[in-house]
Short mmCIF file of C-alpha atoms in Angstrom, two decimals:
data_model
loop_
_atom_site.label_atom_id
_atom_site.label_comp_id
_atom_site.label_asym_id
_atom_site.label_seq_id
_atom_site.Cartn_x
_atom_site.Cartn_y
_atom_site.Cartn_z
CA MET A 162 63.08 -37.52 25.79
CA SER A 163 66.51 -38.99 25.79
CA TRP A 164 69.45 -36.76 25.00
CA THR A 165 71.97 -39.54 24.43
CA TRP A 166 71.97 -39.02 20.68
CA PHE A 167 72.92 -35.41 21.31
CA HIS A 168 75.69 -36.17 23.77
CA LYS A 169 77.05 -38.80 21.41
CA LEU A 170 77.62 -36.09 18.82
CA ALA A 171 80.34 -34.64 21.03
CA SER A 172 82.32 -37.87 20.96
CA PRO A 173 85.05 -37.73 18.34
CA PRO A 174 84.75 -41.32 17.04
CA HIS A 175 81.00 -40.99 16.63
CA ALA A 176 81.25 -37.58 15.00
CA TYR A 177 84.04 -38.80 12.75
CA ARG A 178 81.83 -41.60 11.50
CA ILE A 179 78.71 -39.46 11.03
CA LEU A 180 80.62 -36.72 9.23
CA GLY A 181 82.18 -39.30 6.96
CA SER A 182 78.82 -40.63 5.92
CA MET A 183 77.24 -37.17 5.57
CA ALA A 184 79.98 -35.52 3.53
CA PRO A 185 79.22 -37.22 0.17
CA TRP A 186 75.51 -36.26 0.42
CA PHE A 187 76.40 -32.64 1.01
CA GLY A 188 79.03 -32.76 -1.70
CA TRP A 189 76.91 -34.22 -4.51
CA ALA A 190 73.81 -32.21 -3.60
CA SER A 191 75.79 -28.98 -3.59
CA LEU A 192 77.45 -29.82 -6.90
CA ALA A 193 74.07 -30.53 -8.48
CA LEU A 194 72.48 -27.35 -7.12
CA ILE A 195 75.42 -25.12 -8.05
CA LEU A 196 75.49 -26.52 -11.60
CA LEU A 197 71.73 -26.04 -11.95
CA ALA A 198 71.90 -22.50 -10.54
CA THR A 199 74.86 -21.64 -12.78
CA TRP A 200 72.97 -22.75 -15.88
CA TRP A 201 69.82 -20.98 -14.73
CA GLY A 202 71.65 -17.80 -13.78
CA LEU A 203 73.91 -17.58 -16.81
CA VAL A 204 71.59 -18.86 -19.54
CA LYS A 205 67.96 -18.83 -18.52
CA ALA A 206 67.67 -15.66 -16.38
CA PRO A 207 67.03 -12.46 -18.39
CA ALA A 208 69.77 -9.85 -18.69
CA ASP A 209 69.49 -6.78 -16.51
CA TYR A 210 68.00 -3.78 -18.31
CA GLN A 211 70.69 -1.52 -16.88
CA GLN A 212 73.75 -3.69 -16.38
CA GLY A 213 73.23 -6.18 -19.20
CA ASP A 214 74.93 -9.51 -18.69
CA GLY A 215 77.37 -7.94 -16.21
CA PHE A 216 74.98 -8.42 -13.34
CA ARG A 217 75.31 -12.21 -13.59
CA ILE A 218 78.34 -12.16 -11.33
CA LEU A 219 75.75 -11.52 -8.64
CA TYR A 220 75.18 -15.27 -8.58
CA VAL A 221 78.63 -15.78 -7.14
CA HIS A 222 79.02 -12.50 -5.28
CA ALA A 223 75.84 -12.43 -3.21
CA PRO A 224 75.97 -16.06 -2.04
CA SER A 225 79.62 -15.72 -1.00
CA ALA A 226 78.89 -12.51 0.90
CA TRP A 227 75.98 -14.21 2.62
CA MET A 228 78.08 -17.29 3.43
CA SER A 229 80.94 -15.17 4.77
CA MET A 230 78.66 -13.78 7.49
CA PHE A 231 76.81 -17.04 8.04
CA THR A 232 80.11 -18.85 8.60
CA TYR A 233 81.27 -16.26 11.13
CA VAL A 234 78.10 -16.75 13.16
CA VAL A 235 78.41 -20.55 12.96
CA MET A 236 82.04 -20.25 14.05
CA ALA A 237 81.17 -17.98 16.99
CA VAL A 238 78.33 -20.25 18.11
CA ALA A 239 80.60 -23.29 17.94
CA ALA A 240 83.31 -21.40 19.84
CA GLY A 241 80.81 -20.31 22.49
CA VAL A 242 79.53 -23.87 22.91
CA GLY A 243 83.10 -25.08 23.23
CA LEU A 244 83.95 -22.42 25.78
CA VAL A 245 80.87 -22.87 27.97
CA TRP A 246 80.49 -26.65 27.94
CA ARG A 247 84.15 -27.40 27.26
CA ILE A 248 83.36 -29.56 24.25
CA LYS A 249 86.53 -30.13 22.27
CA LEU A 250 84.61 -31.07 19.16
CA ALA A 251 82.90 -27.65 19.12
CA HIS A 252 86.29 -25.97 19.21
CA ALA A 253 87.40 -28.21 16.38
CA ALA A 254 84.32 -27.17 14.42
CA ALA A 255 85.11 -23.48 14.98
CA ALA A 256 88.65 -24.11 13.79
CA ALA A 257 87.30 -25.86 10.71
CA CYS A 258 84.98 -22.94 9.90
CA ALA A 259 87.56 -20.15 9.92
CA PRO A 260 89.46 -20.86 6.67
CA ILE A 261 86.20 -21.58 4.84
CA GLY A 262 84.71 -18.30 6.03
CA ALA A 263 87.85 -16.40 5.10
CA SER A 264 87.71 -17.94 1.61
CA PHE A 265 84.06 -16.94 1.16
CA THR A 266 84.91 -13.42 2.31
CA PHE A 267 87.79 -13.24 -0.13
CA LEU A 268 85.58 -14.53 -2.91
CA ALA A 269 82.95 -11.90 -2.11
CA LEU A 270 85.60 -9.18 -2.20
CA ALA A 271 87.17 -10.42 -5.42
CA THR A 272 83.85 -10.78 -7.25
CA GLY A 273 82.70 -7.42 -5.90
CA SER A 274 85.85 -5.86 -7.25
CA ILE A 275 85.45 -7.53 -10.66
CA TRP A 276 81.83 -6.43 -10.75
CA GLY A 277 82.86 -2.91 -9.78
CA LYS A 278 85.21 -2.51 -12.73
CA PRO A 279 82.53 -2.33 -15.46
CA MET A 280 79.83 -0.84 -13.21
CA TRP A 281 81.73 1.85 -11.34
CA GLY A 282 84.74 2.11 -13.64
CA THR A 283 87.24 1.25 -10.89
CA TRP A 284 88.36 -1.93 -9.22
CA TRP A 285 87.64 -0.64 -5.78
CA VAL A 286 85.02 1.69 -4.37
CA TRP A 287 84.67 2.38 -0.66
CA ASP A 288 81.17 1.04 -0.78
CA ALA A 289 79.66 0.13 2.61
CA ARG A 290 79.24 -3.53 1.87
CA LEU A 291 82.67 -4.00 0.34
CA THR A 292 84.23 -2.22 3.30
CA SER A 293 82.37 -4.36 5.84
CA GLU A 294 83.47 -7.44 3.95
CA LEU A 295 87.06 -6.23 4.08
CA LEU A 296 86.84 -5.72 7.85
CA LEU A 297 85.25 -9.16 8.17
CA LEU A 298 88.23 -10.59 6.32
CA PHE A 299 90.52 -8.88 8.85
CA LEU A 300 88.52 -10.45 11.67
CA TYR A 301 88.89 -13.91 10.12
CA LEU A 302 92.61 -13.42 9.55
CA GLY A 303 93.10 -12.19 13.13
CA TYR A 304 91.23 -15.22 14.44
CA MET A 305 93.37 -17.57 12.37
CA ALA A 306 96.57 -15.75 13.36
CA LEU A 307 95.71 -16.00 17.05
CA ARG A 308 94.90 -19.68 16.72
CA ALA A 309 98.16 -20.35 14.90
CA SER A 310 100.30 -18.56 17.46
CA PHE A 311 99.68 -21.00 20.31
CA ASP A 312 101.60 -24.25 20.60
CA ASP A 313 99.10 -25.77 22.99
CA PRO A 314 95.91 -26.64 21.05
CA GLN A 315 93.65 -26.30 24.10
CA ARG A 316 94.82 -22.78 24.82
CA ALA A 317 94.52 -21.95 21.14
CA ASP A 318 90.94 -23.24 21.22
CA ARG A 319 89.83 -21.25 24.21
CA ALA A 320 91.68 -18.02 23.44
CA SER A 321 90.39 -17.94 19.87
CA ALA A 322 86.89 -18.74 21.16
CA VAL A 323 86.95 -15.59 23.32
CA LEU A 324 88.08 -13.62 20.28
CA ALA A 325 85.32 -15.09 18.11
CA LEU A 326 82.71 -14.08 20.69
CA VAL A 327 84.10 -10.55 21.04
CA GLY A 328 84.11 -10.40 17.25
CA VAL A 329 80.53 -11.54 16.81
CA ILE A 330 79.32 -8.81 19.19
CA ASN A 331 81.32 -6.33 17.15
CA VAL A 332 80.22 -7.46 13.69
CA PRO A 333 76.85 -5.65 13.79
CA ILE A 334 78.49 -2.51 15.23
CA ILE A 335 81.10 -2.55 12.48
CA HIS A 336 78.44 -3.21 9.87
CA TYR A 337 76.19 -0.34 10.91
CA SER A 338 79.04 2.10 11.53
CA VAL A 339 80.42 1.41 8.06
CA ASN A 340 76.94 1.81 6.55
CA TRP A 341 76.51 5.14 8.26
CA TRP A 342 80.00 6.26 7.29
CA SER A 343 79.37 5.29 3.69
CA THR A 344 76.01 7.01 3.33
CA LEU A 345 77.67 10.23 4.47
CA HIS A 346 80.53 9.91 2.01
CA GLN A 347 79.10 8.16 -1.01
CA PRO A 348 77.07 9.57 -3.85
CA ALA A 349 73.75 7.82 -4.27
CA SER A 350 74.82 6.10 -7.49
CA VAL A 351 75.77 2.99 -5.58
CA THR A 352 72.21 2.28 -4.59
CA LYS A 353 71.48 0.78 -7.98
CA PHE A 354 72.47 -2.49 -6.31
CA ASP A 355 69.70 -1.85 -3.85
CA LYS A 356 66.92 -2.21 -6.35
CA PRO A 357 63.84 -2.74 -4.21
CA SER A 358 62.31 -5.37 -6.41
CA ILE A 359 64.47 -7.85 -8.23
CA ASP A 360 62.71 -9.88 -10.85
CA LEU A 361 61.59 -13.34 -9.78
CA ALA A 362 63.31 -14.90 -12.79
CA MET A 363 66.59 -13.51 -11.48
CA LEU A 364 65.79 -14.42 -7.89
CA ILE A 365 65.17 -18.15 -8.31
CA PRO A 366 68.70 -18.99 -9.49
CA LEU A 367 70.06 -16.78 -6.68
CA PHE A 368 68.21 -18.79 -4.05
CA LEU A 369 69.30 -22.03 -5.70
CA MET A 370 72.88 -20.81 -5.64
CA ILE A 371 72.66 -19.83 -1.97
CA ALA A 372 71.28 -23.28 -1.14
CA GLY A 373 74.11 -24.82 -3.16
CA PHE A 374 76.68 -22.72 -1.28
CA GLN A 375 75.14 -23.76 2.04
CA LEU A 376 75.45 -27.41 1.08
CA TYR A 377 79.00 -26.80 -0.10
CA PHE A 378 79.70 -25.30 3.31
CA GLY A 379 78.28 -28.46 4.91
CA TRP A 380 80.56 -30.57 2.74
CA ALA A 381 83.66 -28.47 3.38
CA VAL A 382 83.06 -28.30 7.13
CA SER A 383 82.52 -32.05 7.31
CA ARG A 384 85.77 -32.68 5.47
CA ARG A 385 87.76 -30.15 7.47
CA LEU A 386 86.29 -31.26 10.77
CA ARG A 387 87.24 -34.85 10.00
CA GLY A 388 90.74 -33.62 9.35
CA GLU A 389 90.76 -31.70 12.63
CA ILE A 390 89.55 -34.79 14.50
CA LEU A 391 92.27 -36.90 12.90
CA ARG A 392 94.91 -34.36 13.86
CA ARG A 393 93.71 -33.95 17.43
CA GLU A 394 93.04 -37.62 18.12
CA ARG A 395 96.11 -38.96 16.35
CA ASN A 396 97.22 -40.82 19.49
CA ALA A 397 93.79 -42.13 20.42
CA ASN A 398 93.06 -45.83 20.53
CA TRP A 399 89.79 -45.75 18.60
CA LEU A 400 91.64 -44.33 15.64
CA LYS A 401 94.20 -47.12 15.68
CA GLU A 402 91.39 -49.64 15.78
CA ALA A 403 89.51 -47.92 12.99
CA THR A 404 92.43 -47.86 10.62
CA MET B 275 90.17 -19.80 60.08
CA THR B 276 87.83 -17.24 58.66
CA ALA B 277 89.59 -15.00 56.26
CA VAL B 278 88.37 -11.43 56.05
CA ARG B 279 88.15 -10.50 52.40
CA THR B 280 89.26 -7.07 51.34
CA PRO B 281 86.35 -5.16 49.80
CA THR B 282 86.52 -5.41 46.02
CA LEU B 283 86.71 -1.69 45.51
CA ALA B 284 89.65 -1.41 47.90
CA ALA B 285 91.42 -4.26 46.13
CA ALA B 286 90.85 -2.63 42.74
CA LYS B 287 92.18 0.64 44.15
CA LEU B 288 95.34 -1.13 45.34
CA VAL B 289 95.90 -2.56 41.87
CA PHE B 290 95.42 0.88 40.36
CA GLN B 291 97.80 2.56 42.80
CA ARG B 292 100.44 -0.12 42.34
CA ASP B 293 100.44 0.38 38.58
CA MET B 294 100.63 4.15 38.96
CA THR B 295 103.61 3.83 41.31
CA LEU B 296 105.38 1.44 38.95
CA ALA B 297 104.77 3.78 36.05
CA TRP B 298 106.02 6.76 38.02
CA ARG B 299 109.34 4.97 38.55
CA ARG B 300 109.71 4.24 34.84
CA TRP B 301 108.19 7.38 33.42
CA ASP B 302 110.27 7.19 30.23
CA GLU B 303 108.21 4.17 29.15
CA VAL B 304 105.06 6.16 29.73
CA ALA B 305 106.34 9.02 27.57
CA GLN B 306 107.12 6.79 24.58
CA PRO B 307 103.56 6.39 23.19
CA LEU B 308 103.09 10.14 23.48
CA MET B 309 106.27 10.78 21.51
CA PHE B 310 105.15 8.23 18.94
CA TYR B 311 101.84 10.06 18.65
CA VAL B 312 103.52 13.38 17.92
CA VAL B 313 106.02 11.83 15.49
CA VAL B 314 103.31 10.05 13.50
CA THR B 315 101.20 13.18 13.13
CA THR B 316 104.30 15.06 12.00
CA MET B 317 104.72 12.59 9.17
CA PHE B 318 101.46 13.51 7.46
CA PRO B 319 102.28 17.11 6.52
CA LEU B 320 105.68 15.91 5.33
CA ALA B 321 104.16 13.10 3.27
CA THR B 322 101.26 15.07 1.79
CA THR B 323 101.28 18.85 1.83
CA PRO B 324 102.26 21.63 4.26
CA ASP B 325 99.14 23.55 3.23
CA LEU B 326 97.08 23.92 6.44
CA SER B 327 93.75 24.31 4.67
CA ALA B 328 94.34 21.01 2.85
CA LEU B 329 95.54 19.32 6.03
CA ARG B 330 92.41 20.50 7.85
CA GLU B 331 90.35 18.18 5.62
CA ILE B 332 92.10 15.07 6.95
CA GLY B 333 93.30 16.48 10.30
CA GLY B 334 90.66 14.86 12.49
CA GLY B 335 91.22 11.48 10.88
CA VAL B 336 95.00 11.74 11.18
CA VAL B 337 94.81 12.60 14.89
CA TRP B 338 92.48 9.66 15.41
CA VAL B 339 94.59 7.13 13.52
CA ALA B 340 97.73 8.27 15.33
CA ALA B 341 95.99 8.03 18.70
CA LEU B 342 94.77 4.49 17.93
CA LEU B 343 98.25 3.35 16.95
CA ALA B 344 99.94 5.08 19.89
CA SER B 345 97.64 3.61 22.50
CA LEU B 346 98.15 0.14 20.99
CA LEU B 347 101.93 0.47 21.42
CA ALA B 348 102.03 0.13 25.17
CA LEU B 349 99.28 -2.47 25.38
CA GLU B 350 101.32 -5.51 24.55
CA ALA B 351 103.17 -5.53 27.87
CA LEU B 352 100.06 -4.71 29.89
CA PHE B 353 99.64 -8.10 31.57
CA ARG B 354 102.93 -9.77 30.65
CA ALA B 355 105.04 -8.97 33.73
CA ASP B 356 102.17 -9.80 36.06
CA VAL B 357 101.49 -13.14 34.42
CA GLU B 358 105.17 -14.06 34.39
CA ASP B 359 105.84 -13.28 38.05
CA GLY B 360 102.64 -14.93 39.24
CA THR B 361 100.76 -11.81 40.33
CA THR B 362 97.79 -12.61 38.10
CA GLU B 363 97.68 -16.12 39.50
CA GLN B 364 97.29 -14.67 42.97
CA TRP B 365 94.48 -12.45 41.70
CA VAL B 366 92.69 -15.47 40.27
CA LEU B 367 93.06 -17.26 43.61
CA SER B 368 92.23 -14.22 45.74
CA GLY B 369 88.48 -14.71 45.53
CA GLN B 370 88.04 -11.17 44.24
CA PRO B 371 86.10 -10.78 41.01
CA LEU B 372 88.94 -10.92 38.50
CA GLY B 373 87.20 -8.62 36.03
CA TYR B 374 87.28 -5.67 38.45
CA LEU B 375 90.98 -6.06 39.19
CA LEU B 376 91.78 -6.23 35.49
CA LEU B 377 89.57 -3.23 34.85
CA ALA B 378 91.53 -1.31 37.50
CA LYS B 379 94.71 -2.24 35.70
CA VAL B 380 93.29 -1.13 32.37
CA ALA B 381 92.13 2.11 34.00
CA ALA B 382 95.67 2.78 35.21
CA HIS B 383 96.92 2.03 31.71
CA TRP B 384 94.41 4.46 30.27
CA VAL B 385 95.41 7.24 32.69
CA LEU B 386 99.05 6.71 31.70
CA THR B 387 98.65 6.41 27.91
CA GLY B 388 95.12 7.39 26.83
CA LEU B 389 94.72 10.53 28.88
CA PRO B 390 98.05 12.11 27.79
CA LEU B 391 97.02 11.55 24.17
CA VAL B 392 93.72 13.32 24.82
CA ILE B 393 95.47 16.26 26.49
CA MET B 394 98.04 16.46 23.72
CA SER B 395 95.50 16.29 20.89
CA PRO B 396 94.65 20.04 20.64
CA ILE B 397 98.34 20.83 20.16
CA VAL B 398 98.76 18.11 17.57
CA GLY B 399 95.47 19.10 15.95
CA THR B 400 96.57 22.72 15.67
CA GLY B 401 99.62 21.54 13.80
CA LEU B 402 97.26 19.92 11.31
CA GLY B 403 95.20 23.05 10.88
CA LEU B 404 92.25 22.13 13.11
CA PRO B 405 90.57 25.30 14.37
CA THR B 406 90.19 25.92 18.12
CA SER B 407 86.42 25.47 17.76
CA VAL B 408 86.85 21.70 17.37
CA TRP B 409 89.18 21.20 20.35
CA GLY B 410 86.32 20.31 22.67
CA VAL B 411 84.81 17.73 20.31
CA LEU B 412 88.22 16.30 19.45
CA MET B 413 89.06 15.81 23.11
CA ALA B 414 85.63 14.47 24.02
CA SER B 415 85.68 11.96 21.17
CA LEU B 416 89.21 10.85 22.04
CA LEU B 417 88.30 10.61 25.74
CA LEU B 418 85.53 8.12 24.96
CA GLY B 419 87.45 6.44 22.15
CA THR B 420 90.72 5.82 23.99
CA GLY B 421 88.73 4.52 26.98
CA THR B 422 87.00 1.94 24.78
CA LEU B 423 90.24 1.16 23.03
CA SER B 424 92.01 0.48 26.33
CA ILE B 425 89.33 -2.08 27.21
CA LEU B 426 89.37 -3.69 23.75
CA GLY B 427 93.15 -3.69 23.89
CA GLY B 428 93.00 -5.19 27.36
CA ILE B 429 91.05 -8.12 25.93
CA GLY B 430 93.60 -8.45 23.13
CA ALA B 431 96.54 -8.20 25.53
CA ALA B 432 94.99 -10.82 27.81
CA LEU B 433 94.56 -13.17 24.84
CA THR B 434 98.09 -12.73 23.52
CA VAL B 435 99.90 -12.64 26.84
CA GLY B 436 101.50 -16.05 26.38
CA VAL B 437 102.32 -15.60 22.71
CA ARG B 438 105.70 -14.92 21.21
CA ARG B 439 105.89 -11.72 19.16
CA GLY B 440 102.48 -10.73 20.43
CA SER B 441 102.59 -7.05 19.53
CA VAL B 442 101.89 -7.41 15.81
CA LEU B 443 99.24 -10.01 16.54
CA LEU B 444 97.65 -7.70 19.10
CA SER B 445 97.32 -4.93 16.52
CA LEU B 446 95.82 -7.38 14.02
CA LEU B 447 93.22 -8.47 16.57
CA VAL B 448 92.31 -5.08 18.00
CA LEU B 449 92.43 -2.68 15.05
CA PRO B 450 89.52 -4.22 13.07
CA LEU B 451 87.42 -4.11 16.24
CA ALA B 452 88.35 -0.45 16.72
CA MET B 453 87.17 0.68 13.26
CA PRO B 454 83.75 1.91 14.51
CA LEU B 455 85.56 4.16 17.02
CA LEU B 456 87.65 5.59 14.23
CA ILE B 457 84.58 6.20 12.06
CA PHE B 458 82.52 7.89 14.76
CA GLY B 459 85.42 9.79 16.30
CA SER B 460 86.80 11.37 13.16
CA ARG B 461 83.26 11.95 11.91
CA ALA B 462 82.36 13.90 15.06
CA VAL B 463 85.37 16.15 14.49
CA SER B 464 84.56 16.83 10.85
CA MET B 465 80.88 17.43 11.63
CA GLN B 466 81.83 20.05 14.20
CA MET B 467 84.15 21.63 11.65
CA ASP B 468 81.35 21.77 9.07
CA GLY B 469 79.07 23.44 11.60
CA ASP B 470 76.83 20.39 12.21
CA SER B 471 76.04 19.10 15.67
CA PRO B 472 78.45 16.28 16.56
CA ALA B 473 76.06 14.94 19.22
CA GLY B 474 75.10 11.82 17.23
CA PRO B 475 78.54 10.27 16.77
CA LEU B 476 79.58 11.33 20.28
CA GLN B 477 76.57 9.58 21.77
CA LEU B 478 77.34 6.48 19.73
CA LEU B 479 80.93 6.59 21.01
CA ALA B 480 79.59 6.86 24.56
CA ALA B 481 77.26 3.90 23.95
CA ILE B 482 80.12 1.77 22.67
CA PHE B 483 82.24 2.83 25.63
CA PHE B 484 79.62 1.75 28.17
CA MET B 485 79.09 -1.52 26.35
CA ALA B 486 82.83 -2.18 26.44
CA LEU B 487 82.90 -1.18 30.09
CA SER B 488 80.19 -3.67 31.01
CA LEU B 489 81.12 -6.61 28.77
CA GLY B 490 84.89 -6.06 28.51
CA PRO B 491 85.83 -7.24 32.03
CA ILE B 492 84.02 -10.55 31.42
CA ALA B 493 86.01 -11.19 28.25
CA MET B 494 89.25 -10.02 29.87
CA SER B 495 88.92 -12.28 32.89
CA ALA B 496 88.00 -15.24 30.67
CA ALA B 497 91.10 -14.58 28.58
CA ILE B 498 93.39 -14.16 31.59
CA ARG B 499 92.11 -17.39 33.13
CA ILE B 500 93.02 -19.21 29.91
CA SER B 501 96.54 -17.78 30.09
CA VAL B 502 97.00 -18.55 33.78
CA GLU B 503 95.36 -21.94 34.12
CA ASN B 504 97.81 -23.85 31.98
#
C-alpha cells in the first residue's frame, strides 16, 4: 500500500487546498445538523418531569463540554505528532485547536452556570464537572499564553507541544481528583444530572447536536488551519503562485 | 582518542553538589521562599478571623496553598543562569542522559526550597490551630507534594527559560497541573483531623510523585533541548 497520499497531507500547499475544499462541506452540514437538533431539542423533545423546560440548555451544555475535552485530546495528539515526526503542519493544527477548545470550555462553563441558577439557586456551585471544566480552561489558557510568549514560531510550537502532552497526561488525574474531592464535599442533590436513564426522545437531539458540534469543529479547524498556513508560509513561493 | 565517560550517577552528584555550593554562598535567596511562606500564612488569620477553632477548619488548605505558591517562587530562575552561560549546552553535548542531570538539579532545588517548607509546616500549622496529631500527616503530604511540584515546576521552568517575564507564565502553567496535589494533600490533613485514616490520599500523592519522577525527566529534557537548540 502506498503512503504517498498520507505524506502529501503534511505538505502545506496540498493541505491548504484540501482544507479549502473540505471547509464548506463541514460548515453547511454542521449548520443543518445544529438547526435540526435545535428544533428537535427545543420544540419536539418532551419537557423534563423535574426541571421542566429548563433542562433544554443541556443541548448546548453537554455538547460543548464534550467538545472541550475532545479538542484537548486532538490538540495533544497533533502536538505529539508534530514533536515526534517534526511535522510543522501538525503543530499548526495544534495551534488552530487551542482557541476553539478554549471557546468550547468557556461555553460549557457559561451554560453550566446559567443552568445552575434556576436548578441550584446560585450561579456557581463547586460541582465536580464544572470545576474540572474550569481547570481545563486554565490549561487551555496556559497553553495559549506559552505559545504567545515566544517570538520564534518553531520554539513556540515545540515548547507548547511538550506542555500539551504533559497536560493530557494530567487531565484524567485532575478529572478524577476533582470528582473524588467533590463527592466528599457535595450533598447528593447534584446527582440529579446523573439520571441513569435519559429518555430516548431527549437523547436523539443530543446526539444530533453533538454530531453538529463535531462538524462545526471540523469547519472551524479547517478555517483556522488555513489561516495558520497562510501566516506561516507567507514568504513561500507556492503561495505567491496561488494568489 | 577514546574518552572515558563519567558514570551518570557521579555526574548527577556533581550537578547536585554544585547547586548546593552555589546556594550556600547566596543563602539569602534560599531563605526568601520560606519567609514568603510564613508571611502568606500570617495573612489568613488577619484576613478572616483570629479564632483558632475556625482557622483549624481551613488550616490544612492554607498551609498547602502557601507551600505551593512559595515553592513556585524560586522556580523561575532554576535553569536560567545555566542556559545563559552555556552550562546546559555542555550538558546536552556531554553524552550523559540529560534527564538525570536535570533531575539532580531539581533535587537540589527541592532540598533548598521544598524541604525547608516541610520542616517549617508544623510551626506554621500550629499558628493556624492545627493540632499536633496532624503534624506527621501534614509533613508527609507536603514531602510528597513538594517533591512532585518541584518536578512539575522543573518542566515549567524548562519551557519558559527563554521567555521574558516568565514567572507569571510559569505559575499559570504549573498551578492547574498541581491542583490534584492540593486536593489530596489538604484532604489527607483534614481526614486525619476528623479521625479518619489518611492512607488513601497519601498513597495517591505517592503514586503521583512516582509518576512525575519517572516521566518528568523526559519532559524536562525535551523542554531544555528546545531552549538550547536554537
